[in-house]
Amino acid sequence: SQKIEQNSEALNIQEGKTATLTCNYTNYSPAYLQWYRQDPGRGPVFLLLIRENEKEKRKERLKVTFDTTLKQSLFHITASQPADSATYLCALAGDSNYQLIWGAGTKLIIKP
Amino acid sequence: DGGITQSPKYLFRKEGQNVTLSCEQNLNHDAMYWYRQDPGQGLRLIYYSQIVNDFQKGDIAEGYSVSREKKESFPLTVTSAQKNPTAFYLCASSITREQETQYFGPGTRLLVL
């Protein structure tokens, strides 16, 4: 069955450093992959989308890579700030239907 | 302000009771979705609607029902047949089903008394 894995353990990073989150998937050939941010008790907010034929996407301090051979996406936040602390979700969609399959998310904690 | 609103923020259900969660959007989006979020799990799709008066079951539709009588509104009813309803419920919309970005409401937390 299709499966998406994100690190279930919280990631603690010192302010100013680069945070890197991982999203691995199996039994799936996604047309694209998205990253969302979710704060406690709130709905997810869209951050970035990367397509299967793209290797890398950037937006301000955010960078996403997509390796379809490794079946992995990496999400980087450079010059991290305490305000970046949140749970980050990855979601994949196939090209035969548009249903998103979601990872459970990784909690990121940026320490001052 | 454009966006998605959900109400109530918290909802308590008694045994055997049906409850309805509200979702309204003023983004003029055709597609709307209901997800359930449980601790340690990814979002799971309950129902989605691509257009008014049409909706489709998602992966976990049993014990839930929806309607889409207006473009702006997509209420979710949690019926007494749903034996484990305690969860965080999220409503989302996108311009169309094929448009990738989904916009989420603030969520409703449903608790069983």
mmCIF file of C-alpha atoms in Angstrom:
data_model
loop_
_atom_site.group_PDB
_atom_site.id
_atom_site.type_symbol
_atom_site.label_atom_id
_atom_site.label_comp_id
_atom_site.label_asym_id
_atom_site.label_seq_id
_atom_site.Cartn_x
_atom_site.Cartn_y
_atom_site.Cartn_z
ATOM 1 C CA SER A 1 0.000 0.000 0.000
ATOM 2 C CA GLN A 2 1.003 3.628 -0.440
ATOM 3 C CA LYS A 3 2.935 5.001 2.469
ATOM 4 C CA ILE A 4 4.456 8.342 3.421
ATOM 5 C CA GLU A 5 6.909 8.641 6.279
ATOM 6 C CA GLN A 6 8.045 11.711 8.119
ATOM 7 C CA ASN A 7 10.214 11.664 11.195
ATOM 8 C CA SER A 8 7.829 11.341 14.124
ATOM 9 C CA GLU A 9 10.388 12.660 16.596
ATOM 10 C CA ALA A 10 10.562 16.399 17.112
ATOM 11 C CA LEU A 11 13.516 18.143 15.500
ATOM 12 C CA ASN A 12 15.329 20.618 17.748
ATOM 13 C CA ILE A 13 17.460 23.216 15.968
ATOM 14 C CA GLN A 14 19.410 26.200 17.240
ATOM 15 C CA GLU A 15 18.264 29.572 15.962
ATOM 16 C CA GLY A 16 20.192 30.666 12.874
ATOM 17 C CA LYS A 17 20.995 27.115 11.744
ATOM 18 C CA THR A 18 19.444 25.285 8.813
ATOM 19 C CA ALA A 19 16.603 22.892 9.605
ATOM 20 C CA THR A 20 16.156 19.905 7.295
ATOM 21 C CA LEU A 21 13.021 17.766 7.324
ATOM 22 C CA THR A 22 12.556 14.523 5.419
ATOM 23 C CA CYS A 23 9.594 12.986 3.612
ATOM 24 C CA ASN A 24 9.959 9.433 2.279
ATOM 25 C CA TYR A 25 7.366 7.522 0.293
ATOM 26 C CA THR A 26 6.851 3.999 -1.012
ATOM 27 C CA ASN A 27 4.606 2.302 -3.577
ATOM 28 C CA TYR A 28 3.781 5.607 -5.172
ATOM 29 C CA SER A 29 4.631 7.639 -8.257
ATOM 30 C CA PRO A 30 3.590 11.165 -7.329
ATOM 31 C CA ALA A 31 2.972 13.835 -9.930
ATOM 32 C CA TYR A 32 3.898 16.438 -7.352
ATOM 33 C CA LEU A 33 4.651 16.888 -3.680
ATOM 34 C CA GLN A 34 3.617 19.701 -1.359
ATOM 35 C CA TRP A 35 4.784 20.994 2.000
ATOM 36 C CA TYR A 36 2.446 22.624 4.505
ATOM 37 C CA ARG A 37 2.978 24.256 7.882
ATOM 38 C CA GLN A 38 0.576 23.575 10.755
ATOM 39 C CA ASP A 39 0.512 25.454 14.040
ATOM 40 C CA PRO A 40 -1.118 23.858 17.122
ATOM 41 C CA GLY A 41 -4.911 23.815 16.913
ATOM 42 C CA ARG A 42 -4.973 25.386 13.453
ATOM 43 C CA GLY A 43 -5.347 24.266 9.845
ATOM 44 C CA PRO A 44 -2.346 23.604 7.587
ATOM 45 C CA VAL A 45 -0.994 26.430 5.438
ATOM 46 C CA PHE A 46 0.497 25.751 1.999
ATOM 47 C CA LEU A 47 4.216 26.529 1.625
ATOM 48 C CA LEU A 48 5.712 24.984 -1.515
ATOM 49 C CA LEU A 49 4.918 22.573 -4.340
ATOM 50 C CA ILE A 50 7.480 20.644 -6.391
ATOM 51 C CA ARG A 51 6.693 18.526 -9.449
ATOM 52 C CA GLU A 52 8.176 15.165 -10.379
ATOM 53 C CA ASN A 53 10.327 16.704 -13.121
ATOM 54 C CA GLU A 54 11.769 19.377 -10.809
ATOM 55 C CA LYS A 55 14.806 18.817 -8.620
ATOM 56 C CA GLU A 56 14.616 21.882 -6.429
ATOM 57 C CA LYS A 57 12.283 24.760 -5.560
ATOM 58 C CA ARG A 58 13.010 27.830 -3.448
ATOM 59 C CA LYS A 59 10.920 30.479 -1.744
ATOM 60 C CA GLU A 60 12.695 33.015 0.452
ATOM 61 C CA ARG A 61 14.358 30.977 3.255
ATOM 62 C CA LEU A 62 12.654 27.746 2.178
ATOM 63 C CA LYS A 63 14.036 25.129 -0.183
ATOM 64 C CA VAL A 64 12.516 21.828 -1.270
ATOM 65 C CA THR A 65 14.240 19.025 -3.155
ATOM 66 C CA PHE A 66 12.589 16.041 -4.789
ATOM 67 C CA ASP A 67 14.451 12.826 -5.653
ATOM 68 C CA THR A 68 12.108 10.381 -7.392
ATOM 69 C CA THR A 69 14.842 7.730 -7.496
ATOM 70 C CA LEU A 70 15.302 7.791 -3.728
ATOM 71 C CA LYS A 71 11.561 8.469 -3.296
ATOM 72 C CA GLN A 72 12.395 11.307 -0.960
ATOM 73 C CA SER A 73 11.823 15.021 -0.516
ATOM 74 C CA LEU A 74 13.891 17.262 1.743
ATOM 75 C CA PHE A 75 12.548 20.525 3.155
ATOM 76 C CA HIS A 76 15.108 23.094 4.314
ATOM 77 C CA ILE A 77 14.640 26.265 6.332
ATOM 78 C CA THR A 78 17.771 28.399 6.345
ATOM 79 C CA ALA A 79 18.582 30.998 9.018
ATOM 80 C CA SER A 80 15.905 29.420 11.193
ATOM 81 C CA GLN A 81 13.963 31.547 13.679
ATOM 82 C CA PRO A 82 11.846 30.633 16.726
ATOM 83 C CA ALA A 83 8.793 31.722 14.692
ATOM 84 C CA ASP A 84 9.502 28.802 12.331
ATOM 85 C CA SER A 85 8.585 26.384 15.125
ATOM 86 C CA ALA A 86 5.593 24.368 13.940
ATOM 87 C CA THR A 87 4.659 20.985 12.509
ATOM 88 C CA TYR A 88 5.487 20.525 8.851
ATOM 89 C CA LEU A 89 3.420 18.175 6.702
ATOM 90 C CA CYS A 90 4.234 16.697 3.316
ATOM 91 C CA ALA A 91 1.540 15.560 0.896
ATOM 92 C CA LEU A 92 1.750 13.714 -2.406
ATOM 93 C CA ALA A 93 -0.663 13.534 -5.315
ATOM 94 C CA GLY A 94 -0.710 11.069 -8.182
ATOM 95 C CA ASP A 95 -1.328 11.932 -11.807
ATOM 96 C CA SER A 96 -4.275 9.536 -12.148
ATOM 97 C CA ASN A 97 -6.316 11.191 -9.441
ATOM 98 C CA TYR A 98 -5.801 14.347 -7.488
ATOM 99 C CA GLN A 99 -6.253 12.998 -3.999
ATOM 100 C CA LEU A 100 -3.503 14.079 -1.629
ATOM 101 C CA ILE A 101 -1.866 11.461 0.578
ATOM 102 C CA TRP A 102 -0.530 13.055 3.757
ATOM 103 C CA GLY A 103 2.372 12.348 6.052
ATOM 104 C CA ALA A 104 1.866 12.604 9.827
ATOM 105 C CA GLY A 105 4.188 15.593 10.037
ATOM 106 C CA THR A 106 7.395 16.486 11.846
ATOM 107 C CA LYS A 107 7.418 18.921 14.745
ATOM 108 C CA LEU A 108 10.190 21.499 14.410
ATOM 109 C CA ILE A 109 11.407 23.432 17.451
ATOM 110 C CA ILE A 110 13.784 26.345 16.940
ATOM 111 C CA LYS A 111 15.566 27.307 20.155
ATOM 112 C CA PRO A 112 16.736 30.895 20.713
ATOM 113 C CA ASP B 1 -11.219 38.951 4.032
ATOM 114 C CA GLY B 2 -11.347 35.845 1.888
ATOM 115 C CA GLY B 3 -11.010 32.475 3.494
ATOM 116 C CA ILE B 4 -12.593 29.407 5.012
ATOM 117 C CA THR B 5 -14.466 29.434 8.276
ATOM 118 C CA GLN B 6 -15.396 26.451 10.395
ATOM 119 C CA SER B 7 -17.701 26.365 13.360
ATOM 120 C CA PRO B 8 -17.820 25.599 16.126
ATOM 121 C CA LYS B 9 -14.219 25.490 17.301
ATOM 122 C CA TYR B 10 -15.104 22.797 19.847
ATOM 123 C CA LEU B 11 -18.047 20.403 19.685
ATOM 124 C CA PHE B 12 -19.217 17.840 22.196
ATOM 125 C CA ARG B 13 -21.215 14.820 21.143
ATOM 126 C CA LYS B 14 -23.317 12.620 23.337
ATOM 127 C CA GLU B 15 -23.718 8.912 22.733
ATOM 128 C CA GLY B 16 -26.089 8.209 19.842
ATOM 129 C CA GLN B 17 -26.224 11.821 18.735
ATOM 130 C CA ASN B 18 -25.670 13.229 15.250
ATOM 131 C CA VAL B 19 -23.706 16.465 15.078
ATOM 132 C CA THR B 20 -23.043 18.806 12.154
ATOM 133 C CA LEU B 21 -19.839 20.719 11.526
ATOM 134 C CA SER B 22 -20.068 23.870 9.469
ATOM 135 C CA CYS B 23 -17.670 24.892 6.669
ATOM 136 C CA GLU B 24 -18.079 28.075 4.629
ATOM 137 C CA GLN B 25 -15.754 29.597 2.030
ATOM 138 C CA ASN B 26 -15.827 32.890 0.160
ATOM 139 C CA LEU B 27 -12.918 32.089 -2.143
ATOM 140 C CA ASN B 28 -15.229 31.108 -5.022
ATOM 141 C CA HIS B 29 -13.588 27.673 -5.092
ATOM 142 C CA ASP B 30 -15.346 24.794 -6.822
ATOM 143 C CA ALA B 31 -13.742 21.961 -4.824
ATOM 144 C CA MET B 32 -14.155 21.375 -1.095
ATOM 145 C CA TYR B 33 -12.863 18.647 1.194
ATOM 146 C CA TRP B 34 -13.291 17.232 4.687
ATOM 147 C CA TYR B 35 -10.354 15.651 6.466
ATOM 148 C CA ARG B 36 -9.943 13.998 9.819
ATOM 149 C CA GLN B 37 -6.688 14.428 11.765
ATOM 150 C CA ASP B 38 -5.699 12.075 14.593
ATOM 151 C CA PRO B 39 -2.477 12.262 16.634
ATOM 152 C CA GLY B 40 0.461 10.606 14.897
ATOM 153 C CA GLN B 41 -1.430 10.121 11.638
ATOM 154 C CA GLY B 42 -1.633 11.994 8.375
ATOM 155 C CA LEU B 43 -4.791 13.755 7.304
ATOM 156 C CA ARG B 44 -7.407 11.289 6.053
ATOM 157 C CA LEU B 45 -10.003 12.264 3.459
ATOM 158 C CA ILE B 46 -13.624 11.795 4.500
ATOM 159 C CA TYR B 47 -15.546 13.348 1.593
ATOM 160 C CA TYR B 48 -14.882 15.755 -1.223
ATOM 161 C CA SER B 49 -17.009 17.755 -3.618
ATOM 162 C CA GLN B 50 -15.934 18.999 -7.025
ATOM 163 C CA ILE B 51 -19.042 21.004 -7.754
ATOM 164 C CA VAL B 52 -22.379 21.987 -6.277
ATOM 165 C CA ASN B 53 -24.809 19.093 -5.756
ATOM 166 C CA ASP B 54 -22.051 16.515 -6.223
ATOM 167 C CA PHE B 55 -19.809 14.814 -3.684
ATOM 168 C CA GLN B 56 -17.684 11.672 -3.452
ATOM 169 C CA LYS B 57 -16.593 9.412 -0.619
ATOM 170 C CA GLY B 58 -13.010 9.548 0.512
ATOM 171 C CA ASP B 59 -11.053 6.878 2.333
ATOM 172 C CA ILE B 60 -13.003 6.958 5.618
ATOM 173 C CA ALA B 61 -16.573 7.998 4.742
ATOM 174 C CA GLU B 62 -18.357 5.451 6.931
ATOM 175 C CA GLY B 63 -20.328 7.140 9.706
ATOM 176 C CA TYR B 64 -20.236 10.548 8.007
ATOM 177 C CA SER B 65 -22.493 12.398 5.570
ATOM 178 C CA VAL B 66 -22.201 15.667 3.647
ATOM 179 C CA SER B 67 -24.210 17.971 1.418
ATOM 180 C CA ARG B 68 -23.238 20.627 -1.133
ATOM 181 C CA GLU B 69 -26.340 22.675 -1.860
ATOM 182 C CA LYS B 70 -24.401 25.917 -2.241
ATOM 183 C CA LYS B 71 -20.948 26.581 -3.645
ATOM 184 C CA GLU B 72 -19.914 28.316 -0.442
ATOM 185 C CA SER B 73 -21.014 25.654 2.014
ATOM 186 C CA PHE B 74 -20.013 22.039 2.681
ATOM 187 C CA PRO B 75 -21.345 20.844 6.068
ATOM 188 C CA LEU B 76 -20.262 17.526 7.547
ATOM 189 C CA THR B 77 -22.547 15.441 9.740
ATOM 190 C CA VAL B 78 -20.969 12.956 12.115
ATOM 191 C CA THR B 79 -23.617 10.315 12.661
ATOM 192 C CA SER B 80 -24.113 7.942 15.565
ATOM 193 C CA ALA B 81 -22.723 5.201 13.312
ATOM 194 C CA GLN B 82 -19.253 6.734 13.666
ATOM 195 C CA LYS B 83 -18.019 4.881 16.731
ATOM 196 C CA ASN B 84 -14.775 6.774 17.231
ATOM 197 C CA PRO B 85 -15.531 10.383 16.318
ATOM 198 C CA THR B 86 -13.059 12.116 18.628
ATOM 199 C CA ALA B 87 -10.658 13.947 16.300
ATOM 200 C CA PHE B 88 -9.712 17.280 14.766
ATOM 201 C CA TYR B 89 -11.795 17.939 11.637
ATOM 202 C CA LEU B 90 -10.438 20.114 8.868
ATOM 203 C CA CYS B 91 -12.295 21.587 5.924
ATOM 204 C CA ALA B 92 -10.362 22.682 2.852
ATOM 205 C CA SER B 93 -11.017 24.078 -0.600
ATOM 206 C CA SER B 94 -9.198 24.447 -3.899
ATOM 207 C CA ILE B 95 -10.011 26.349 -7.075
ATOM 208 C CA THR B 96 -10.831 23.061 -8.779
ATOM 209 C CA ARG B 97 -10.120 19.419 -7.974
ATOM 210 C CA GLU B 98 -7.163 19.580 -10.333
ATOM 211 C CA GLN B 99 -5.663 22.689 -8.721
ATOM 212 C CA GLU B 100 -3.028 21.547 -6.324
ATOM 213 C CA THR B 101 -3.042 24.052 -3.477
ATOM 214 C CA GLN B 102 -5.584 23.440 -0.760
ATOM 215 C CA TYR B 103 -6.696 26.178 1.623
ATOM 216 C CA PHE B 104 -7.720 25.058 5.083
ATOM 217 C CA GLY B 105 -10.114 26.322 7.695
ATOM 218 C CA PRO B 106 -9.144 26.602 11.385
ATOM 219 C CA GLY B 107 -10.629 23.198 12.255
ATOM 220 C CA THR B 108 -13.237 21.848 14.664
ATOM 221 C CA ARG B 109 -12.266 19.611 17.557
ATOM 222 C CA LEU B 110 -14.962 17.025 18.269
ATOM 223 C CA LEU B 111 -15.069 15.382 21.672
ATOM 224 C CA VAL B 112 -17.355 12.643 22.947
ATOM 225 C CA LEU B 113 -19.051 13.067 26.332
#
